[in-house]
Amino acid sequence: MRVTRRRGYVPQDIESKWQRIWRDRGVMRADDSSARAKFYNLVMFPYPSGDLHMGHMRNYVIGDLYSRFQRMRNYEVLNPFGWDAFGLPAENAAMKAGLHPETWTRDNVARAKEQLAMMGILYDWSREVTTCDPDYYRWTQWLFLLFYERGLAYRAMAPVNWCPVDQTVLANEQVVNGACWRHPDVPVEKRDLEQWFLRITEYADRLLDDIGLLDHWPERVRVMQANWIGRSHGVEVDFSVVGLDETMRIYTTRPDTLFGVTFMVLAPEHPLLEQVTTPENRSAVRAYVERARRETEIARLSTEGAKTGVPTGGWAINPLTGERLPIWVADYVLMTYGTGAIMAVPGHDQRDFEFARRFGLPVREVIAPPRGRRDGLSEAYTAAGVMVNSGRFDGLEGQAGFDAVADFVEERGYGRRAIRYRLRDWLISRQRYWGCPIPIVHCESCGVVPVPLDELPVLLPKTYRRLSELPEFYETTCSRCGGKARRETDTMDTFIDSSWYFLRYTSAQDQDAPFDPGLANHWMAVDQYTGGIEHAILHLLYSRFFQKVLHDAGLVDAVEPFARLFTQGMVTRGGQVMSKSLGNGVAPDDLVVREGADAGRIYEMFIGPPNEDAEWTDEAVAGPVRFLQKVWRLILDPDTIAATGTGAGAVDLRRKLHQTIRKVTEDYESFRFNTAVAALMELANAMQDYLAGGGERGAEWSEAVGTMIRLLNPMAPHIAEELWERTGGQGLCADAAWPDYDAITAADNEVTLVVQVAGKVRDRLRVPAGLDEPAATELALASEAARRALGNGGRPSRVVYVRDKLINIVP
RNA sequence: GUCGGCGUGGCGGAAUAGGCAGACGCGCCAGACUUAGGAUCUGGUGCCCUCGGGCAUGGGAGUUCGAGUCUCCCCGCCGACACCA
């Protein structure tokens, strides 16, 4: 083996050199026509908000590590990157600094690119995507028009969520606890506005059912998505209103409790409310509705306060019993779910129960608990039970009761089975400048007219100001009649931009289409998607929706965009998530200067399980630094390892080596990077033992050196390249083949057998692997511990033997 | 409130088809080498102890030859959803 000797490991001497070589040779460039099996590896693209810190880097290190690993395993890897570049922070920062949002964004992108490069993170930059580029948003607009054509984009007047700080409307998903997702202290307001929506509810069933296809997604993300969609099966029942020609339609998931209805409730916004209210109740009802409208969403949705409501004076008729039921108005009933009206069953619904208690309304039991477990009337009994006080249905239980009543209701024409969702249509209009313009004009005579495809993109004006304040932008002519028209001045929610970027990467330079269907079908689905758990609902749900619509339009085959998802934890320091505002972020620049990019990468992987949050400790980076120094010295300066006695032999070294190949390969595959680092450290220690024991630097040693370098490469690529070169490796280590392990070499031929007496460890024996039970028993009974426990010649009452592991003697 | 996750040395964390608790590393202690340096190497490091052992994975019970791992109850922390009929 040819070894170039030099002074010790100085990462700064080698890192920028290899970064330049990788870039010049286009190492991470993906070949669309490669004969190798494809592997689409993707990290969630960032919003370029400024300097990156090591908390952000965790995501990119994982992605880079995995790309390099899969390349070595002979996959043709597509590992692209881009920028989710539209959005409010750019506008806010621009206002503060007096810059154009685009200038601010481009500067941040340039800075972040430098930081990624200095960490040795590689992408196929020829496919870089920036969502605020006209080359990109032209196709975002094109896709909007596709949705419009397919009836999936519509404009509607609706009560919408308005953030008073950002001066824009928000999607349902962007309202968190009744507050704006970006300002947790700012309650959203309700406004009635005409806005654009995407009909995601049309896909509710498929979005829910196809979660079943996502075998390789974390369970908690699948549960969160299923809960968000919130499908429920129930029955709609029409109750006639006394003295009116109208019916009051309600939705219930418990038709088996229909005999327990004792009153009815309308939401304050319900259109029927005016009509059912009697003159003597009018002023009270109006006052109540006024108050409910003024209340913030937070106060109204709070489950803590006592329920409020007033009687309307109106009456409804239970179609099953003919009973007269008083109609109330109360804000615990939501206009936005079901029909905005409910039948109240205080005996078996906790909310109705509380309301009934507060206002002295009757409570009736129609579901009997299994064994008289009912504790008086302190709460509603909501679990399953047997129907009672329900006429012909008495005695039915659970689903049988549901079905019998539902059938009866349908036969008599009182109502019908229905499915409801929690999911709402996606409100995408934003009253902001720095976003993708909605390609629509409003013509005085033709109404809403889509911008013709050959006129795309609708460019943002250079001037940074509200679009609705820029006459040269919004005054235009109608493409249909040539008459005066006004442009839509809202821009799209930035989550639209990020709902299809993974498709654009497959043909990022395409000038004729958002993406080339052939290339999209070649690369999709994304094989490995890595990002933060905070996107569990918004981004991942929207992207799934887009993928399905594009599938239906015949543009792409896959019905799900992301085959395997990994959500990594956040990095904390001083107990809090690293962030710019807290000033506790570790800058990659400082780390690279002090310890080197490789040590930083390894530490970030070693810090803990990647799916969990991890606390960054500055001193602990020393471990990975020392490890790399040790590897360097072992490989380039083995003469300096003192022979301090008997160490492991060549057979032991090879066994450890092949065990390590197996362990590291499995750990990389399953994202257990922390234990992969530990395994490599153990191998380095074993190599040191070998040399210290006077081991020769022959074929076994060379095998260990070449293998160690390649196992290390995905994690610490700079030092791996340098060592690879100096030990005479062919080509780049990045292009080298991943080592295979030999199961026979890796097998232990001698194992430690634990001897237990009554379940307590009493001895340990070195025995040949695969020892059979009689032989093991004989050995164990002869041991000192066994003789002491059993006395001379005593026989155990029982012996439990687990091959190669343990033998338990029960006296 | 519902659902999900978690709780292991001074610290980060290993170990689950039930089988040696504490791998690997940080820190700490002792020693070696030394042109004294935040370098490197060697050994030690859960607690108690009468040196035979005893006790330890948030607390308590249970199943088992054997439990960090399985079951039940309780405590604590984190996250999601939260009046969805």
Coordinates of N, CA and C (backbone and C1' of nucleotides) in Angstrom, one line a residue, chain B residues 1-74:
Chain B
rG1 P -58.3 16.0 31.9 O5' -59.1 15.6 30.6 C5' -60.5 15.1 30.7 C4' -61.1 15.1 29.4 C3' -60.4 14.2 28.3 O3' -60.9 12.9 28.4 C1' -60.8 16.4 27.4
rU2 P -59.8 11.7 28.3 O5' -59.7 11.5 26.7 C5' -60.8 11.2 25.9 C4' -60.4 11.3 24.5 C3' -59.1 10.7 24.1 O3' -59.3 9.3 23.8 C1' -59.2 12.9 23.2
rC3 P -58.1 8.3 24.2 O5' -57.1 8.5 23.0 C5' -57.5 8.2 21.6 C4' -56.5 8.8 20.6 C3' -55.1 8.4 20.8 O3' -54.7 7.1 20.4 C1' -55.2 10.8 20.5
rG4 P -53.6 6.3 21.1 O5' -52.3 7.1 20.7 C5' -51.8 7.0 19.3 C4' -50.7 7.9 19.1 C3' -49.4 7.7 20.0 O3' -48.7 6.6 19.5 C1' -49.9 10.0 20.0
rG5 P -47.8 5.7 20.6 O5' -46.6 6.7 20.9 C5' -45.6 7.1 19.9 C4' -44.7 8.2 20.4 C3' -43.9 7.8 21.6 O3' -42.8 7.0 21.3 C1' -44.8 10.0 21.9
rC6 P -42.3 5.9 22.4 O5' -41.6 6.9 23.5 C5' -40.5 7.6 23.2 C4' -40.2 8.7 24.3 C3' -39.9 8.2 25.7 O3' -38.5 7.8 25.8 C1' -41.4 9.9 25.8
rG7 P -38.1 6.6 26.8 O5' -38.1 7.5 28.2 C5' -37.2 8.6 28.3 C4' -37.4 9.3 29.7 C3' -37.0 8.4 30.8 O3' -36.3 9.2 31.8 C1' -39.3 9.0 31.1
rU8 P -34.7 9.3 31.6 O5' -34.2 7.9 31.8 C5' -34.4 7.2 33.0 C4' -33.5 6.0 33.1 C3' -32.0 6.3 33.2 O3' -31.6 6.6 34.5 C1' -32.3 4.6 31.6
rG9 P -30.9 8.0 34.9 O5' -29.4 7.7 34.5 C5' -28.5 8.6 34.8 C4' -27.5 8.1 35.8 C3' -26.4 9.1 36.2 O3' -26.0 8.9 37.5 C1' -25.4 7.1 35.2
rG10 P -26.3 10.0 38.6 O5' -25.4 11.2 37.9 C5' -25.5 12.5 38.6 C4' -24.9 13.5 37.6 C3' -25.3 13.4 36.2 O3' -26.6 13.9 35.9 C1' -23.0 13.9 36.3
rC11 P -27.5 13.2 34.7 O5' -26.8 13.9 33.4 C5' -26.9 15.2 33.1 C4' -26.3 15.5 31.8 C3' -26.8 14.7 30.6 O3' -28.1 15.2 30.1 C1' -24.5 14.7 30.6
rG12 P -29.1 14.2 29.4 O5' -28.4 13.9 28.0 C5' -28.2 15.0 27.1 C4' -27.6 14.5 25.8 C3' -28.3 13.3 25.2 O3' -29.4 13.6 24.5 C1' -25.9 12.9 25.1
rG13 P -30.6 12.6 24.4 O5' -30.0 11.5 23.4 C5' -30.3 10.1 23.5 C4' -29.1 9.3 23.1 C3' -29.3 7.8 23.1 O3' -29.7 7.5 21.8 C1' -27.5 8.3 24.5
rA14 P -30.4 6.2 21.4 O5' -29.2 5.2 21.5 C5' -29.3 4.1 22.1 C4' -28.1 3.2 21.9 C3' -28.6 1.8 21.9 O3' -28.7 1.3 20.6 C1' -27.0 2.2 23.7
rA15 P -30.1 0.7 20.2 O5' -30.2 -0.6 21.2 C5' -29.3 -1.6 21.0 C4' -29.4 -2.5 22.2 C3' -30.8 -3.1 22.4 O3' -31.0 -4.3 21.7 C1' -29.8 -2.4 24.5
rU16 P -32.0 -4.4 20.5 O5' -33.3 -4.7 21.4 C5' -34.4 -5.3 20.7 C4' -35.5 -5.7 21.7 C3' -36.8 -6.1 21.1 O3' -36.9 -7.5 20.9 C1' -37.1 -4.4 22.8
rA17 P -36.3 -8.1 19.5 O5' -37.5 -9.0 19.1 C5' -38.8 -8.5 19.0 C4' -39.8 -9.6 19.0 C3' -39.8 -10.5 20.2 O3' -40.7 -10.0 21.2 C1' -39.7 -11.9 18.3
rG18 P -40.7 -10.7 22.7 O5' -39.4 -10.2 23.3 C5' -39.3 -9.0 24.0 C4' -38.4 -9.1 25.2 C3' -37.3 -10.1 25.0 O3' -36.2 -9.7 25.7 C1' -38.6 -10.8 26.8
rG19 P -34.7 -9.5 25.2 O5' -33.9 -10.5 26.2 C5' -33.6 -10.1 27.5 C4' -32.5 -10.9 28.1 C3' -31.4 -11.2 27.1 O3' -30.2 -11.1 27.8 C1' -32.3 -13.2 27.8
rC20 P -29.5 -9.7 28.1 O5' -28.2 -10.3 29.0 C5' -28.4 -10.9 30.3 C4' -27.2 -10.5 31.1 C3' -27.0 -9.0 31.2 O3' -26.6 -8.7 32.5 C1' -25.1 -10.0 30.3
rA21 P -27.6 -8.2 33.6 O5' -28.1 -6.8 33.0 C5' -27.1 -5.7 33.0 C4' -27.4 -4.8 31.8 C3' -26.4 -3.7 31.7 O3' -25.3 -4.1 30.9 C1' -28.6 -2.9 31.7
rG22 P -23.9 -3.5 31.1 O5' -24.0 -2.0 30.7 C5' -24.4 -1.7 29.3 C4' -24.6 -0.2 29.3 C3' -23.4 0.6 29.7 O3' -22.6 0.9 28.5 C1' -25.4 1.4 30.7
rA23 P -21.1 1.4 28.6 O5' -20.6 0.9 27.1 C5' -20.6 -0.5 26.8 C4' -20.9 -0.7 25.4 C3' -20.2 0.2 24.4 O3' -18.9 -0.2 24.1 C1' -22.5 0.1 23.9
rC24 P -17.6 0.8 24.3 O5' -18.0 2.0 23.4 C5' -18.0 1.9 22.0 C4' -18.5 3.2 21.3 C3' -18.0 4.5 21.9 O3' -16.7 4.8 21.4 C1' -20.3 4.6 21.8
rG25 P -15.6 5.4 22.3 O5' -16.2 6.9 22.7 C5' -16.2 7.9 21.7 C4' -17.1 9.0 22.0 C3' -16.7 9.9 23.2 O3' -15.7 10.8 22.9 C1' -19.0 9.5 23.2
rC26 P -14.8 11.4 24.1 O5' -15.8 12.4 24.8 C5' -16.2 13.6 24.1 C4' -17.2 14.4 24.9 C3' -16.6 14.8 26.3 O3' -15.8 16.0 26.2 C1' -18.8 13.9 26.6
rG27 P -14.5 16.1 27.1 O5' -15.1 16.1 28.6 C5' -15.9 17.2 29.0 C4' -16.5 17.0 30.3 C3' -15.5 16.6 31.4 O3' -14.9 17.7 32.0 C1' -17.3 15.1 31.4
rC28 P -13.4 17.6 32.6 O5' -13.5 16.6 33.8 C5' -14.3 17.0 35.0 C4' -14.4 15.8 35.9 C3' -13.1 15.2 36.3 O3' -12.5 15.9 37.4 C1' -14.6 13.5 35.7
rC29 P -10.9 15.9 37.5 O5' -10.5 14.5 38.1 C5' -11.0 14.1 39.3 C4' -10.6 12.7 39.6 C3' -9.1 12.4 39.4 O3' -8.3 12.8 40.5 C1' -10.4 10.6 38.5
rA30 P -6.7 13.3 40.1 O5' -6.0 11.9 39.8 C5' -5.8 11.0 40.8 C4' -5.2 9.7 40.3 C3' -4.0 9.8 39.4 O3' -2.8 9.9 40.2 C1' -5.5 8.4 38.3
rG31 P -1.5 10.7 39.7 O5' -0.9 9.8 38.5 C5' -0.2 8.6 38.9 C4' -0.1 7.7 37.7 C3' 0.9 8.2 36.6 O3' 2.2 8.0 36.9 C1' -1.1 7.4 35.6
rA32 P 3.4 8.9 36.3 O5' 3.4 8.4 34.8 C5' 3.9 7.1 34.5 C4' 3.8 6.9 33.0 C3' 4.7 7.9 32.2 O3' 6.0 7.5 32.1 C1' 2.5 7.6 31.2
rC33 P 7.1 8.7 32.2 O5' 7.0 9.3 30.7 C5' 7.4 8.5 29.6 C4' 6.9 9.2 28.3 C3' 7.4 10.6 28.1 O3' 8.7 10.5 27.6 C1' 5.1 10.5 27.7
rU34 P 9.9 11.5 28.1 O5' 9.3 13.0 27.7 C5' 9.1 13.3 26.3 C4' 8.3 14.5 26.2 C3' 8.9 15.8 26.8 O3' 9.8 16.4 25.9 C1' 6.6 15.6 27.4
rU35 P 11.0 17.3 26.5 O5' 10.5 18.8 26.4 C5' 11.2 19.9 26.8 C4' 10.9 21.1 25.9 C3' 9.5 21.4 25.7 O3' 9.0 22.3 26.7 C1' 10.6 21.4 23.6
rA36 P 8.1 22.0 27.7 O5' 6.9 22.8 26.9 C5' 5.7 22.4 26.5 C4' 4.6 22.3 27.5 C3' 4.0 23.6 28.0 O3' 2.9 23.9 27.1 C1' 4.2 21.9 29.7
rG37 P 2.6 25.3 26.7 O5' 1.5 24.9 25.6 C5' 0.2 25.0 25.8 C4' -0.5 23.7 25.5 C3' -1.3 23.0 26.6 O3' -2.5 23.7 26.8 C1' -0.2 21.4 25.3
rG38 P -3.4 23.3 28.0 O5' -4.6 22.5 27.3 C5' -5.4 21.6 27.9 C4' -6.5 21.2 26.9 C3' -6.0 20.8 25.6 O3' -6.8 19.8 25.0 C1' -7.4 22.7 25.3
rA39 P -6.3 18.3 25.1 O5' -5.1 18.3 24.0 C5' -5.4 18.5 22.6 C4' -4.4 17.8 21.8 C3' -4.4 16.3 21.9 O3' -5.4 15.7 21.1 C1' -2.1 17.1 22.1
rU40 P -6.1 14.4 21.6 O5' -4.9 13.3 21.6 C5' -4.3 12.9 20.4 C4' -3.2 11.9 20.8 C3' -3.6 10.7 21.6 O3' -4.2 9.7 20.9 C1' -1.6 11.7 22.5
rC41 P -5.2 8.7 21.6 O5' -4.3 7.8 22.5 C5' -3.4 6.9 21.9 C4' -2.5 6.4 23.0 C3' -3.2 5.6 24.1 O3' -3.6 4.3 23.7 C1' -1.6 7.1 25.1
rU42 P -4.9 3.6 24.3 O5' -4.4 3.3 25.8 C5' -3.4 2.3 26.0 C4' -3.1 2.2 27.5 C3' -4.4 1.9 28.3 O3' -4.8 0.6 28.3 C1' -3.0 3.6 29.4
rG43 P -6.3 0.3 28.4 O5' -6.7 0.5 29.9 C5' -6.2 -0.3 30.9 C4' -6.4 0.3 32.3 C3' -7.8 0.6 32.7 O3' -8.5 -0.6 33.0 C1' -6.4 2.4 33.3
rG44 P -10.1 -0.6 32.9 O5' -10.6 0.4 34.0 C5' -10.4 0.1 35.4 C4' -10.8 1.3 36.2 C3' -12.2 1.7 36.1 O3' -13.1 0.9 36.8 C1' -10.8 3.6 36.1
rU45 P -14.5 0.6 36.3 O5' -15.3 2.0 36.5 C5' -15.4 2.5 37.8 C4' -16.0 3.9 37.8 C3' -17.3 4.0 36.9 O3' -18.4 3.6 37.7 C1' -15.8 5.8 36.4
rG46 P -19.4 2.6 37.0 O5' -20.8 3.2 37.5 C5' -21.1 4.5 37.2 C4' -22.4 4.9 37.8 C3' -22.5 4.6 39.4 O3' -21.9 5.7 40.1 C1' -24.4 3.7 38.3
rC47 P -21.1 5.4 41.4 O5' -22.2 5.0 42.4 C5' -23.2 6.0 42.9 C4' -24.2 5.3 43.8 C3' -23.6 4.6 45.0 O3' -23.3 5.4 46.0 C1' -25.3 3.2 43.9
rC48 P -22.0 5.0 46.9 O5' -22.5 3.7 47.8 C5' -23.5 3.9 48.7 C4' -24.0 2.6 49.3 C3' -22.9 1.7 49.9 O3' -22.5 2.1 51.2 C1' -24.3 0.3 48.6
rC49 P -21.0 1.8 51.7 O5' -20.9 0.2 51.7 C5' -21.6 -0.5 52.7 C4' -21.4 -2.0 52.5 C3' -20.0 -2.5 52.6 O3' -19.5 -2.7 53.9 C1' -21.1 -3.4 50.7
rU50 P -18.0 -2.8 54.2 O5' -17.8 -4.4 54.2 C5' -16.6 -5.0 54.5 C4' -16.8 -6.4 55.1 C3' -17.5 -7.4 54.1 O3' -17.0 -8.7 54.4 C1' -18.9 -7.1 56.0
rC51 P -15.7 -9.3 53.6 O5' -16.6 -9.9 52.4 C5' -16.1 -10.9 51.6 C4' -16.2 -10.6 50.1 C3' -14.9 -10.7 49.3 O3' -15.1 -11.3 48.1 C1' -15.9 -8.6 49.0
rG52 P -15.2 -13.0 48.0 O5' -16.8 -13.1 47.8 C5' -17.4 -14.3 47.3 C4' -18.8 -14.6 47.9 C3' -19.9 -13.9 47.2 O3' -20.5 -14.6 46.1 C1' -20.0 -13.3 49.4
rG53 P -20.8 -13.9 44.7 O5' -22.0 -12.9 45.0 C5' -23.2 -13.3 45.5 C4' -23.7 -12.4 46.6 C3' -24.8 -11.4 46.2 O3' -26.1 -11.9 46.2 C1' -23.1 -10.3 47.5
rG54 P -27.2 -11.3 45.3 O5' -27.6 -10.0 46.1 C5' -28.2 -10.0 47.3 C4' -28.4 -8.6 47.8 C3' -29.2 -7.7 46.9 O3' -30.6 -7.8 47.0 C1' -27.2 -6.6 47.7
rC55 P -31.5 -7.6 45.7 O5' -31.4 -6.0 45.5 C5' -31.9 -5.1 46.5 C4' -31.6 -3.7 46.1 C3' -32.1 -3.3 44.8 O3' -33.5 -3.0 44.8 C1' -29.9 -2.5 45.0
rA56 P -34.3 -3.0 43.4 O5' -33.9 -1.6 42.8 C5' -33.6 -1.6 41.5 C4' -33.0 -0.3 41.2 C3' -33.0 0.0 39.7 O3' -34.2 0.8 39.4 C1' -30.8 0.0 40.4
rU57 P -35.3 0.2 38.3 O5' -34.8 1.0 37.0 C5' -34.5 2.4 37.1 C4' -34.5 3.0 35.7 C3' -35.8 2.8 35.0 O3' -36.1 4.0 34.3 C1' -34.1 1.8 33.7
rG58 P -37.6 4.4 34.0 O5' -38.0 5.2 35.4 C5' -37.3 6.3 35.8 C4' -38.1 7.1 36.8 C3' -38.9 6.2 37.8 O3' -38.2 5.7 38.9 C1' -40.3 7.9 36.8
rG59 P -38.6 4.3 39.5 O5' -40.0 4.6 40.2 C5' -40.1 5.3 41.4 C4' -41.4 5.3 42.0 C3' -42.0 3.9 42.2 O3' -41.6 3.3 43.4 C1' -43.6 5.2 41.1
rG60 P -41.4 1.7 43.5 O5' -43.0 1.2 43.4 C5' -43.8 1.5 44.5 C4' -45.2 1.0 44.2 C3' -45.4 -0.5 43.9 O3' -45.3 -1.3 45.0 C1' -46.7 0.8 42.4
rA61 P -44.9 -2.9 44.7 O5' -46.1 -3.4 43.8 C5' -46.8 -4.5 44.2 C4' -48.1 -4.6 43.4 C3' -48.1 -5.9 42.5 O3' -48.4 -7.0 43.2 C1' -48.7 -4.0 41.2
rG62 P -47.4 -8.3 43.0 O5' -47.9 -8.8 41.5 C5' -49.3 -9.2 41.3 C4' -49.6 -9.2 39.9 C3' -48.8 -10.3 39.1 O3' -49.4 -11.6 39.3 C1' -48.9 -8.3 37.8
rU63 P -48.5 -12.9 39.2 O5' -48.3 -13.1 37.7 C5' -49.4 -13.4 36.8 C4' -48.9 -13.4 35.4 C3' -47.7 -14.3 35.1 O3' -48.1 -15.7 35.0 C1' -47.4 -12.2 34.0
rU64 P -47.2 -16.8 35.8 O5' -45.8 -16.7 35.1 C5' -45.7 -17.1 33.7 C4' -44.3 -16.8 33.2 C3' -43.2 -17.4 34.1 O3' -42.9 -18.8 33.8 C1' -42.7 -15.2 33.5
rC65 P -42.5 -19.8 35.0 O5' -41.0 -19.4 35.4 C5' -40.4 -20.0 36.5 C4' -38.9 -19.6 36.5 C3' -38.6 -18.2 36.2 O3' -38.7 -17.4 37.4 C1' -37.3 -19.5 34.8
rG66 P -39.4 -16.0 37.3 O5' -38.4 -15.2 36.4 C5' -37.1 -14.8 36.8 C4' -36.3 -14.2 35.8 C3' -36.9 -12.9 35.1 O3' -36.7 -11.8 35.9 C1' -36.1 -14.4 33.4
rA67 P -37.7 -10.6 35.8 O5' -37.6 -10.1 34.3 C5' -36.5 -9.5 33.8 C4' -36.8 -8.2 33.1 C3' -37.4 -7.1 34.0 O3' -37.0 -5.8 33.4 C1' -39.0 -7.6 32.5
rG68 P -35.6 -5.2 33.8 O5' -35.6 -3.8 33.1 C5' -36.6 -2.8 33.6 C4' -36.8 -1.8 32.6 C3' -37.8 -2.2 31.5 O3' -39.1 -2.0 31.9 C1' -35.8 -1.2 30.6
rU69 P -40.3 -3.1 31.5 O5' -40.1 -3.2 29.9 C5' -40.4 -2.1 29.0 C4' -40.2 -2.6 27.6 C3' -41.1 -3.7 27.2 O3' -41.6 -3.5 25.9 C1' -38.8 -4.3 26.9
rC70 P -43.1 -2.9 25.8 O5' -43.9 -4.2 26.2 C5' -44.3 -5.2 25.2 C4' -45.3 -6.2 25.9 C3' -46.3 -5.5 26.8 O3' -47.4 -5.1 26.1 C1' -45.3 -7.4 27.9
rU71 P -48.3 -3.8 26.6 O5' -49.1 -4.5 27.8 C5' -50.1 -5.5 27.5 C4' -50.8 -5.8 28.8 C3' -51.3 -4.6 29.6 O3' -52.5 -4.1 29.1 C1' -50.2 -6.2 31.0
rC72 P -52.8 -2.5 29.3 O5' -53.2 -2.4 30.8 C5' -54.3 -3.0 31.3 C4' -54.4 -2.8 32.8 C3' -54.2 -1.4 33.3 O3' -55.4 -0.6 33.2 C1' -52.9 -2.9 34.6
rC73 P -55.3 1.0 33.0 O5' -54.8 1.5 34.5 C5' -55.8 1.3 35.6 C4' -55.1 1.7 36.8 C3' -54.4 3.1 36.9 O3' -55.4 4.2 37.0 C1' -52.9 1.6 37.8
rC74 P -55.1 5.6 36.3 O5' -53.9 6.2 37.2 C5' -54.1 6.5 38.6 C4' -52.8 6.8 39.3 C3' -52.0 8.0 38.7 O3' -52.5 9.2 39.1 C1' -50.5 6.2 39.1

